[in-house]
Coordinates of C-alpha atoms in Angstrom, one line a residue:
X1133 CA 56.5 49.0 58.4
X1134 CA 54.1 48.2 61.5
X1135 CA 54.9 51.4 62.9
X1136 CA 53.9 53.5 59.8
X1137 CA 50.6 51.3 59.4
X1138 CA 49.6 52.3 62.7
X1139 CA 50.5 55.8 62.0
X1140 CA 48.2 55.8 59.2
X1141 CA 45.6 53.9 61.2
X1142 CA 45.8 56.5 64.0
X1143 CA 45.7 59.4 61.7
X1144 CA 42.4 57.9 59.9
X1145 CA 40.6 57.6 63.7
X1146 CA 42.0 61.3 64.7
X1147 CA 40.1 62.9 61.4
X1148 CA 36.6 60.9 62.4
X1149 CA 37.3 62.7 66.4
X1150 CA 36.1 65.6 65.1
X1151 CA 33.2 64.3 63.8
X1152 CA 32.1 62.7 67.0
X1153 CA 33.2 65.5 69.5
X1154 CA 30.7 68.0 67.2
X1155 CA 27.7 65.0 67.3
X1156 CA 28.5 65.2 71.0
X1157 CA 27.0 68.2 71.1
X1158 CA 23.7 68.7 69.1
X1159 CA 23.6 64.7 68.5
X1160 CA 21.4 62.7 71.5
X1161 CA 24.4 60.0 71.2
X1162 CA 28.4 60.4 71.2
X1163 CA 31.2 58.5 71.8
X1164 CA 33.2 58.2 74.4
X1165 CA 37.0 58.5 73.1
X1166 CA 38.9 57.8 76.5
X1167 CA 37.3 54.6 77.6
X1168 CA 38.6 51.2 77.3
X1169 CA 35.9 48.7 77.5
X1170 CA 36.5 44.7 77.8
X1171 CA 38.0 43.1 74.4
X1172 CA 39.4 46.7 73.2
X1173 CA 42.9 47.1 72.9
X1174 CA 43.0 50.9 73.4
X1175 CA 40.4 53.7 73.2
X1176 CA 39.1 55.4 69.9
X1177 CA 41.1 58.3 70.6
X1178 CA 44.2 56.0 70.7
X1179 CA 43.2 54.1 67.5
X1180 CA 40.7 51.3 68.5
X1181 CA 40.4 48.6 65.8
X1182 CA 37.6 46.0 66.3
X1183 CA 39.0 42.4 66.8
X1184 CA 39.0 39.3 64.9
X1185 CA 38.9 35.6 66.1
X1186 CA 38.1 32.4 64.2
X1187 CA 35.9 34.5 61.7
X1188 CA 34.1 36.4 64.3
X1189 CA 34.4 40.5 63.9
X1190 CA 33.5 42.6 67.1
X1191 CA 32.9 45.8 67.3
X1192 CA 32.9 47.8 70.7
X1193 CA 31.4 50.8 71.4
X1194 CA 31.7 53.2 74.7
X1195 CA 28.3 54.9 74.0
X1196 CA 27.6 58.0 76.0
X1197 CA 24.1 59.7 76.0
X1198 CA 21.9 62.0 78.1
X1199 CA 18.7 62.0 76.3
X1200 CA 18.7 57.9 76.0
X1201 CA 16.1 56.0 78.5
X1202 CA 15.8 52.0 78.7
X1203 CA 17.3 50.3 75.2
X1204 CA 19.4 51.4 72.5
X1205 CA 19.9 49.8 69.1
X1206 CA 23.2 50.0 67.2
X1207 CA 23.3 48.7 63.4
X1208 CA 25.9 48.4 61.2
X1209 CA 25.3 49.4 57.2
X1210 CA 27.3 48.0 54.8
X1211 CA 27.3 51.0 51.4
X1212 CA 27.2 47.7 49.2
X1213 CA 26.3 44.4 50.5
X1214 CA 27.9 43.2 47.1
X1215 CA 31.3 43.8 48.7
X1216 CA 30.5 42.9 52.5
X1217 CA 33.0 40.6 54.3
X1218 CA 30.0 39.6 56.5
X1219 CA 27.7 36.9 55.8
X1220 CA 23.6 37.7 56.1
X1221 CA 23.2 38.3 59.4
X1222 CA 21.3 40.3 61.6
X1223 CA 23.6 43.2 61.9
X1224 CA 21.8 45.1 64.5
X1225 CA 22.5 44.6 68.7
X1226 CA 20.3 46.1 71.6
X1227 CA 22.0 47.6 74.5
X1228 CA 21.5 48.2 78.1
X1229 CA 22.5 51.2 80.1
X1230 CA 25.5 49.8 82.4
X1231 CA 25.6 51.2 86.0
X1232 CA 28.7 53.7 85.1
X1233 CA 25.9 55.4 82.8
X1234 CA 27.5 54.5 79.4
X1235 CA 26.3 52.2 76.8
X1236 CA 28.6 49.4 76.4
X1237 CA 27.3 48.0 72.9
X1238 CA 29.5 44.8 71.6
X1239 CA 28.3 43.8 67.9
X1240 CA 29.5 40.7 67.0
X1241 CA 29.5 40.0 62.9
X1242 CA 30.4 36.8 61.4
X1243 CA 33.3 36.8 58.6
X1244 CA 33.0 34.9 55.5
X1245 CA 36.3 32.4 55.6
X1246 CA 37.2 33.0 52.3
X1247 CA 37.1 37.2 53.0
X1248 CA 39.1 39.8 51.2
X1249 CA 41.6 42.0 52.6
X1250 CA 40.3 45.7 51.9
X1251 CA 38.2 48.9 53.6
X1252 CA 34.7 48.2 53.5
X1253 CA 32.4 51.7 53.9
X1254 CA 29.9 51.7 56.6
X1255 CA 27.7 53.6 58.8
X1256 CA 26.9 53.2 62.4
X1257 CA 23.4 54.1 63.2
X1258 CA 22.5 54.4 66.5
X1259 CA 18.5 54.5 67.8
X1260 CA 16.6 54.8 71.6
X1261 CA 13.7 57.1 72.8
X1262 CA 13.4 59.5 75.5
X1263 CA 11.7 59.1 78.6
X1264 CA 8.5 60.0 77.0
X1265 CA 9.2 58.3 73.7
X1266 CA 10.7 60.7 71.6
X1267 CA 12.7 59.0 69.2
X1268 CA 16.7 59.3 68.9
X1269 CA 18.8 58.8 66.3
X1270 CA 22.3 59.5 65.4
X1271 CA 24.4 58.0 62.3
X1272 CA 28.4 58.4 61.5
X1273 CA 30.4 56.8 59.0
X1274 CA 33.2 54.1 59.5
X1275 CA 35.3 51.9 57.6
X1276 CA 35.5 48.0 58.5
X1277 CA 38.9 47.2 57.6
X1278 CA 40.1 43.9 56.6
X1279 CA 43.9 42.4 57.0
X1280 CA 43.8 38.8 58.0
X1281 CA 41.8 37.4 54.6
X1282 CA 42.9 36.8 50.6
X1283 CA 44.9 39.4 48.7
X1284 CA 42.7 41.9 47.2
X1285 CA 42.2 41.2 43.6
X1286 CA 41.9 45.2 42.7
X1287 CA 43.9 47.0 40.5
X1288 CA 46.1 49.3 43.0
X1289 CA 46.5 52.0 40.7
X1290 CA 45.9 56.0 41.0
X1291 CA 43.7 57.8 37.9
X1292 CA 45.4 60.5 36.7
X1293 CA 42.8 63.0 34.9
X1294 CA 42.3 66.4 33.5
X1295 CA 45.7 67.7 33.9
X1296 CA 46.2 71.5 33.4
X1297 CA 48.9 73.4 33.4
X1298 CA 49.6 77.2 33.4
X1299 CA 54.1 77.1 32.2
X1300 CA 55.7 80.4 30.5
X1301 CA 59.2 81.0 30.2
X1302 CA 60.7 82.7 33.0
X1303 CA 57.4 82.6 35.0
X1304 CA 55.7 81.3 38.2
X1305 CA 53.4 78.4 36.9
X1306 CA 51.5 75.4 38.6
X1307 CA 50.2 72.1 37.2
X1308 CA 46.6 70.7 38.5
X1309 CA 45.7 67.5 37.8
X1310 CA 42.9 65.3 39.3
X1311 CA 43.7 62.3 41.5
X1312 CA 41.7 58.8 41.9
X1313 CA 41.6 55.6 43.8
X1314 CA 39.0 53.7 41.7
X1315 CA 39.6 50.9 43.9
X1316 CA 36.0 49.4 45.6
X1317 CA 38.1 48.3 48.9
X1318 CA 40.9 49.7 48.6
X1319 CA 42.2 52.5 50.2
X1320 CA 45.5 54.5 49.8
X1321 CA 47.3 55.7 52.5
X1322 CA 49.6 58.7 53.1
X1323 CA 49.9 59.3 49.3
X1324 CA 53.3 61.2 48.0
X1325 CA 53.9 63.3 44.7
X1326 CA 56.6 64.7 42.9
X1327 CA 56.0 66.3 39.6
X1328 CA 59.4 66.6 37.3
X1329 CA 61.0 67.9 34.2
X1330 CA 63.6 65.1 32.6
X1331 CA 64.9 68.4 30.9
X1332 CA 65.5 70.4 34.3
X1333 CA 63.8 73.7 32.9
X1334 CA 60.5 73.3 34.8
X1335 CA 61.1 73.2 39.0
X1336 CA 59.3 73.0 41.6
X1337 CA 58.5 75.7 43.9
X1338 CA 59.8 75.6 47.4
X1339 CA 59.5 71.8 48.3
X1340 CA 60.1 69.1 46.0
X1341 CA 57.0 67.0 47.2
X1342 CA 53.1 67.2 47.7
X1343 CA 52.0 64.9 51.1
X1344 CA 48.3 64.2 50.6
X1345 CA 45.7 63.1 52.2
X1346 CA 44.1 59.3 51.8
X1347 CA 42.4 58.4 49.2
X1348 CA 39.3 56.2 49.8
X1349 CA 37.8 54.0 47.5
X1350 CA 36.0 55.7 45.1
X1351 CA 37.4 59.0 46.3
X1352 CA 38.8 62.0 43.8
X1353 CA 41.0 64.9 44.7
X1354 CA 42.3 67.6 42.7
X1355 CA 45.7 68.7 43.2
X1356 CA 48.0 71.6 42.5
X1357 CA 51.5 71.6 42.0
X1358 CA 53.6 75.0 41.8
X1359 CA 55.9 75.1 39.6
X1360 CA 58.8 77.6 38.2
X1361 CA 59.7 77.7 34.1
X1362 CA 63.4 78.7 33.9
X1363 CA 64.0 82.0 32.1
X1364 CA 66.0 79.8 29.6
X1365 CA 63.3 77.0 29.2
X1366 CA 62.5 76.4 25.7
X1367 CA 59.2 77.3 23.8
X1368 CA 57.6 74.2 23.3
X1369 CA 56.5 70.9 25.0
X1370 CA 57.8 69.4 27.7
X1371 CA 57.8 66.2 29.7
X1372 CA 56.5 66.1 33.0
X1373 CA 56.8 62.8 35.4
X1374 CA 54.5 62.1 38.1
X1375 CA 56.0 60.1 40.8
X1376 CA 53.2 58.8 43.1
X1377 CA 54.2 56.9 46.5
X1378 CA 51.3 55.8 48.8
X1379 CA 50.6 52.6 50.9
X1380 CA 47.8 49.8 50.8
X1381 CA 47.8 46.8 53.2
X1382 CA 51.1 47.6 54.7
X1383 CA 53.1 47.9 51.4
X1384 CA 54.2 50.6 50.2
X1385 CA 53.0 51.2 46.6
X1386 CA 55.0 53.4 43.4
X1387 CA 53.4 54.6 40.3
X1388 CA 54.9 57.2 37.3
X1389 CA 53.0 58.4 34.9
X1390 CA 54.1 61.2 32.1
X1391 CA 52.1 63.9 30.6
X1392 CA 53.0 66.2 28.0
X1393 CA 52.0 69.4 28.5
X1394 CA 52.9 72.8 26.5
X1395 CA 55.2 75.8 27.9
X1396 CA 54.9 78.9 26.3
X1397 CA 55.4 82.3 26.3
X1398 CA 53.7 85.4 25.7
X1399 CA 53.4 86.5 22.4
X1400 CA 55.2 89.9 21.8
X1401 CA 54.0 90.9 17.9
X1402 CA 55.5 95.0 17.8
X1403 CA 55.1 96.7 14.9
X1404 CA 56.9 99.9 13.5
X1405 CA 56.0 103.2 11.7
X1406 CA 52.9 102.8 9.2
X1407 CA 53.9 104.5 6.1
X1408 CA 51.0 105.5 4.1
X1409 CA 50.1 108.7 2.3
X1410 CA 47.8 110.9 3.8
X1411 CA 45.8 111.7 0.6
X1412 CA 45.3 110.2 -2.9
X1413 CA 43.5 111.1 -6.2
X1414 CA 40.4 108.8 -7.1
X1415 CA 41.5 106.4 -9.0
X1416 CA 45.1 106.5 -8.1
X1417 CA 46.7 103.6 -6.1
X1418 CA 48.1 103.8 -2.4
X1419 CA 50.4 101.6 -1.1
X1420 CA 50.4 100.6 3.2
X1421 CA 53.3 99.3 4.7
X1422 CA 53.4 98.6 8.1
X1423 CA 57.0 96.3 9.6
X1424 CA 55.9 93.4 11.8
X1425 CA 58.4 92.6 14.7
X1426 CA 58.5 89.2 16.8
X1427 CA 59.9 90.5 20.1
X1428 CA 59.1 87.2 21.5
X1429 CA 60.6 83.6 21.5
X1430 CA 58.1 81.6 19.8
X1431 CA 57.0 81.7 15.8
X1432 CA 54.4 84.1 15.0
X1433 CA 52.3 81.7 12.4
X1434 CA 49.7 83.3 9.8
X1435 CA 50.1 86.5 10.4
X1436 CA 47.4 88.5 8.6
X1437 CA 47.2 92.1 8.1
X1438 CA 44.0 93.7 6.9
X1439 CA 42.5 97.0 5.7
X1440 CA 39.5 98.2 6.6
X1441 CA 37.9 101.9 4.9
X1442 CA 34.8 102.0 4.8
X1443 CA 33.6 104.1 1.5
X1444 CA 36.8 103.0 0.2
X1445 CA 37.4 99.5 0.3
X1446 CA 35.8 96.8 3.2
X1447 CA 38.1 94.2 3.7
X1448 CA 41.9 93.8 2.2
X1449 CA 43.6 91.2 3.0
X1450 CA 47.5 90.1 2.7
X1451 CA 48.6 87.3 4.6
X1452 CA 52.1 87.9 5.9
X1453 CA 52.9 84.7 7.6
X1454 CA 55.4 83.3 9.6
X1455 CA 57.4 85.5 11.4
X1456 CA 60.5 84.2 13.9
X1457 CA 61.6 85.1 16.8
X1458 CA 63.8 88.3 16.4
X1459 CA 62.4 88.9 12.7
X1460 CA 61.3 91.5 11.1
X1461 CA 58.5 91.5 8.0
X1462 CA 56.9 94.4 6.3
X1463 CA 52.7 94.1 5.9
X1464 CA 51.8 96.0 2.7
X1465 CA 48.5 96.1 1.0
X1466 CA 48.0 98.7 -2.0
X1467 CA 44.5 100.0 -2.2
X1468 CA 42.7 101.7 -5.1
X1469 CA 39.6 104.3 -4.5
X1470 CA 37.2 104.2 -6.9
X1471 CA 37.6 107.2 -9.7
X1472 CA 34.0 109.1 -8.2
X1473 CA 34.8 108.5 -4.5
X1474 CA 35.7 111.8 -2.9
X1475 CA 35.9 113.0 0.6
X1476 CA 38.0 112.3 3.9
X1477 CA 37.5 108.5 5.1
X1478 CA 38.7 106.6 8.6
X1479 CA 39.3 102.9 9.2
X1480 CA 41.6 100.6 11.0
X1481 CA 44.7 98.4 10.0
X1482 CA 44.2 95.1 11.7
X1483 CA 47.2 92.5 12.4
X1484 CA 46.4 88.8 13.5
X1485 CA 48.5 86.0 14.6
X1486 CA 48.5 83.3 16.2
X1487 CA 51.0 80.5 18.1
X1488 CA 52.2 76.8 17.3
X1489 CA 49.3 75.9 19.7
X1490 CA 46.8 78.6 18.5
X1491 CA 46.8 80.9 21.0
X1492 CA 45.4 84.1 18.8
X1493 CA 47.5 87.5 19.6
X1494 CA 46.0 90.9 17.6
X1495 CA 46.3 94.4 17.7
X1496 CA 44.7 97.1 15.2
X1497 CA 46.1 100.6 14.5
X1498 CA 43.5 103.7 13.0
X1499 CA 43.7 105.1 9.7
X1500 CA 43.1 108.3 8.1
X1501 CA 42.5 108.9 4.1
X1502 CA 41.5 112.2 2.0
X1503 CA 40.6 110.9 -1.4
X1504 CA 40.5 113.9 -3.9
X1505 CA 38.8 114.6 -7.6
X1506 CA 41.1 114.5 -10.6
X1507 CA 42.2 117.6 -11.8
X1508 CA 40.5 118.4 -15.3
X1509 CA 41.7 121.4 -17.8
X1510 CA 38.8 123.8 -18.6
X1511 CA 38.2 124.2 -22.0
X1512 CA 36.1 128.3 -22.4
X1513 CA 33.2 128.8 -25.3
X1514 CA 35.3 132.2 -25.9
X1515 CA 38.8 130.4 -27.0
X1516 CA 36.9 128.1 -28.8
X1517 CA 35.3 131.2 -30.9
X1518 CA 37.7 132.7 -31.7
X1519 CA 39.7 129.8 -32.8
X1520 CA 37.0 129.7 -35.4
X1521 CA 37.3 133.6 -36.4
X1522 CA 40.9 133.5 -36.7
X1523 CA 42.0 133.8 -40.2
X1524 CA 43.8 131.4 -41.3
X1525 CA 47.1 133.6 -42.5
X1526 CA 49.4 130.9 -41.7
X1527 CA 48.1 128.7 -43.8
X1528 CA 48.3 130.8 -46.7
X1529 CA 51.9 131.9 -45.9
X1530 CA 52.9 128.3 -46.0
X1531 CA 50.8 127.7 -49.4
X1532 CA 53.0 130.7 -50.9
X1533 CA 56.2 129.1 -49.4
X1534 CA 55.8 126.0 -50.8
X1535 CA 55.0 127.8 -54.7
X1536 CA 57.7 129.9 -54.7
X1537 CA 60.2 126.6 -53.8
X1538 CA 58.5 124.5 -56.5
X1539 CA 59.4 127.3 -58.8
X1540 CA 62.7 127.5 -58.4
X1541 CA 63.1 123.9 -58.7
X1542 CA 61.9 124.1 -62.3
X1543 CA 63.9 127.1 -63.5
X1544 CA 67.0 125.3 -62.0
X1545 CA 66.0 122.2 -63.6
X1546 CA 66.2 123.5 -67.6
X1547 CA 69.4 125.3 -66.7
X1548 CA 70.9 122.1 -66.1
X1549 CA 69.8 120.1 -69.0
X1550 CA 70.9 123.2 -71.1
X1551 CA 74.4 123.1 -69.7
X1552 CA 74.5 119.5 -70.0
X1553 CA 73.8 119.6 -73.5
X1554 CA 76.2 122.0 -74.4
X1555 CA 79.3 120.2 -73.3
X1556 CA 78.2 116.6 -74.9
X1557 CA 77.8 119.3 -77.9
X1558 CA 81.6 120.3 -77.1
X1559 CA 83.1 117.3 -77.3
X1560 CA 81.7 116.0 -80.5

């Protein structure tokens, strides 16, 4: 456990080399990373930590600088004197120019007894004039860390915000998700993640673990985490487990959280051959029908086919909706020109839809319609005339018809009362 602090420790002084070797060049002061000066254990470059006895903190700085002439100052700043460890103090020093031509400052800071363990932001400002009194300054951040006081009383626990994820079926993905330490002192080291599916259908990509870098108090970093959706992954949502590993004064630290988060696929809404007339009488009623296929693997939900001619009709409107995977519905919308609209009219045939999570899908097909007069017969002045001048022998034929038939009736009436007569006559 020792050896990994140290690691860490090591690592956290390696980043800030940088940072000095580039002051070193344009800054009037640097630091001197190979020298070992009385009460350091090893250099800076090796991982110098500034010593504690009997509430006393010293700080020791190899100070190096070619501009400097007579005195320099180096202060410590505390970012908020609410948290320092130190009691009020003057937290300045003045230094000398040593024979060997570096700067050997020693700052000495009192420790309250009752301190508690954590990393404390700083910054190290250094100040001296030139040889003609130009004034030099040069400041760098540092962290004054604390191991020998009280447990921290902070919540050791990593904010997990604004997670977004990008999962289809059968597709490369990632999630992204924003990491914090909202700890004031607290800083975690050498943080892990793992990001997993309970249900196996989401995988990573390649490695099976994220290393980051530290999180210092305060600090935020956004992450992303490839991932791969199986091609047999259902359409729905998932579970996804963070596993978080990190350390904090020498202990190592685990946290899990789980966020539900949506796959999905893209929506594959096909449609087949419109059937539609390509003319109609005013007045008359057409009929559209266009099939609706789901190619896809998730529900299709208020799908909405709609007509659109204008000169004919604006907006029609027949809501189809749901349509499952591998089904097949048919859109149809009848229409009706009005009986004194005429010509050749264009439009579209619009189909919307949407997913369980409302993700819209649409697609519109054009439309052609020739809308023709009703045929009416024609009625001429001339028929019409001579209708009128016509005689009307037909009529009169009929008349004589009917005269002659009424006279027979009569003759053959009296014959038969006659004979009837006769024969009651006969028997008597």
């Amino acid at each position: 456990m020792k050896s990994k602090y140290f690691i860490a420790v090591l690592l956290t002084v390696l980043l800030l080399v940088p940072i000095f070797g580039a002051q070193a060049e344009d800054a009037p002061f640097a630091i001197d990373q190979d020298r070992i000066l009385n009460g350091m254990n090893r250099s800076w470059l090796q991982g110098y930590e500034p010593s504690v006895s009997q509430n006393k903190w010293t700080l020791v700085l190899p100070v190096l600088s070619d501009e400097a002439y007579g005195f320099i100052q180096t202060e410590l700043i505390m970012a908020d004197e609410t948290l320092s460890p130190f009691k009020p103090q003057t937290m300045s020093v003045k230094t000398q120019r040593s024979e060997s031509g570096i700067y050997a400052v020693r700052l000495p800071l009192e420790l309250y007894a009752d301190r508690n363990n954590g990393d404390y932001a700083c910054t190290i400002r250094i100040t001296g004039k030139t040889k003609s009194g130009d004034a030099l300054s040069m400041e760098m951040p540092y962290t004054v860390r604390i191991r020998d006081g009280q447990p921290s009383r902070e919540v050791m626990r990593i904010q997990i915000t604004d997670v977004i994820t990008d999962l289809k079926v059968g597709e490369d993905g990632s999630v992204t998700a924003t990491f914090t330490n909202p700890c004031k002192t607290v800083t975690f080291e050498q943080p892990v993640l793992r990001v997993s599916d309970s249900s196996s259908e989401i995988i990573p990509q390649g490695v099976d673990v994220l290393y980051l870098d530290d999180l210092n108090p305060g600090e935020s970093r956004t992450v992303t985490f490839p991932m791969t959706v199986k091609p047999s992954a259902a359409v729905s949502h998932h579970i996804l487990d963070f596993n978080l590993n990190w350390y904090s004064f020498r202990q190592n630290i685990t946290q899990t959280e789980s966020y539900t988060v949506p796959v999905t696929q893209e929506m594959r809404l096909e449609n087949g051959g419109l059937k539609m007339a390509d003319s109609v009488i005013a007045g008359d009623s057409l009929t559209i029908t266009l099939p609706l296929m789901n190619m896809g693997r998730a529900d299709l939900i208020n799908v909405l086919a709609t007509v659109s001619l204008p000169g004919v009709t604006d907006k029609q409107s027949v809501l189809v909706g749901t349509i499952t995977p591998g089904e097949t519905r048919n859109a149809q919308i009848t229409i009706t020109p009005g009986k004194h609209v005429v010509g050749d009219f264009i439009g579209t045939l619009t189909v919307e839809a949407t997913d369980h999570d409302g993700n819209p899908t649409s697609f519109s097909l054009p439309l052609s319609l020739s809308v023709d007069a009703p045929v009416i017969a024609a009625v001429t002045d001339t028929t019409v005339a001579k209708e009128k001048k016509a005689p009307p022998y037909l009529t009169y034929g009929l008349a004589g018809g009917c005269g002659v038939l009424l006279s027979i009736c009569i003759v053959q009436g009296i014959v038969l009362r006659r004979k009837i007569r006769k024969l009651e006559e006969d028997r008597l």
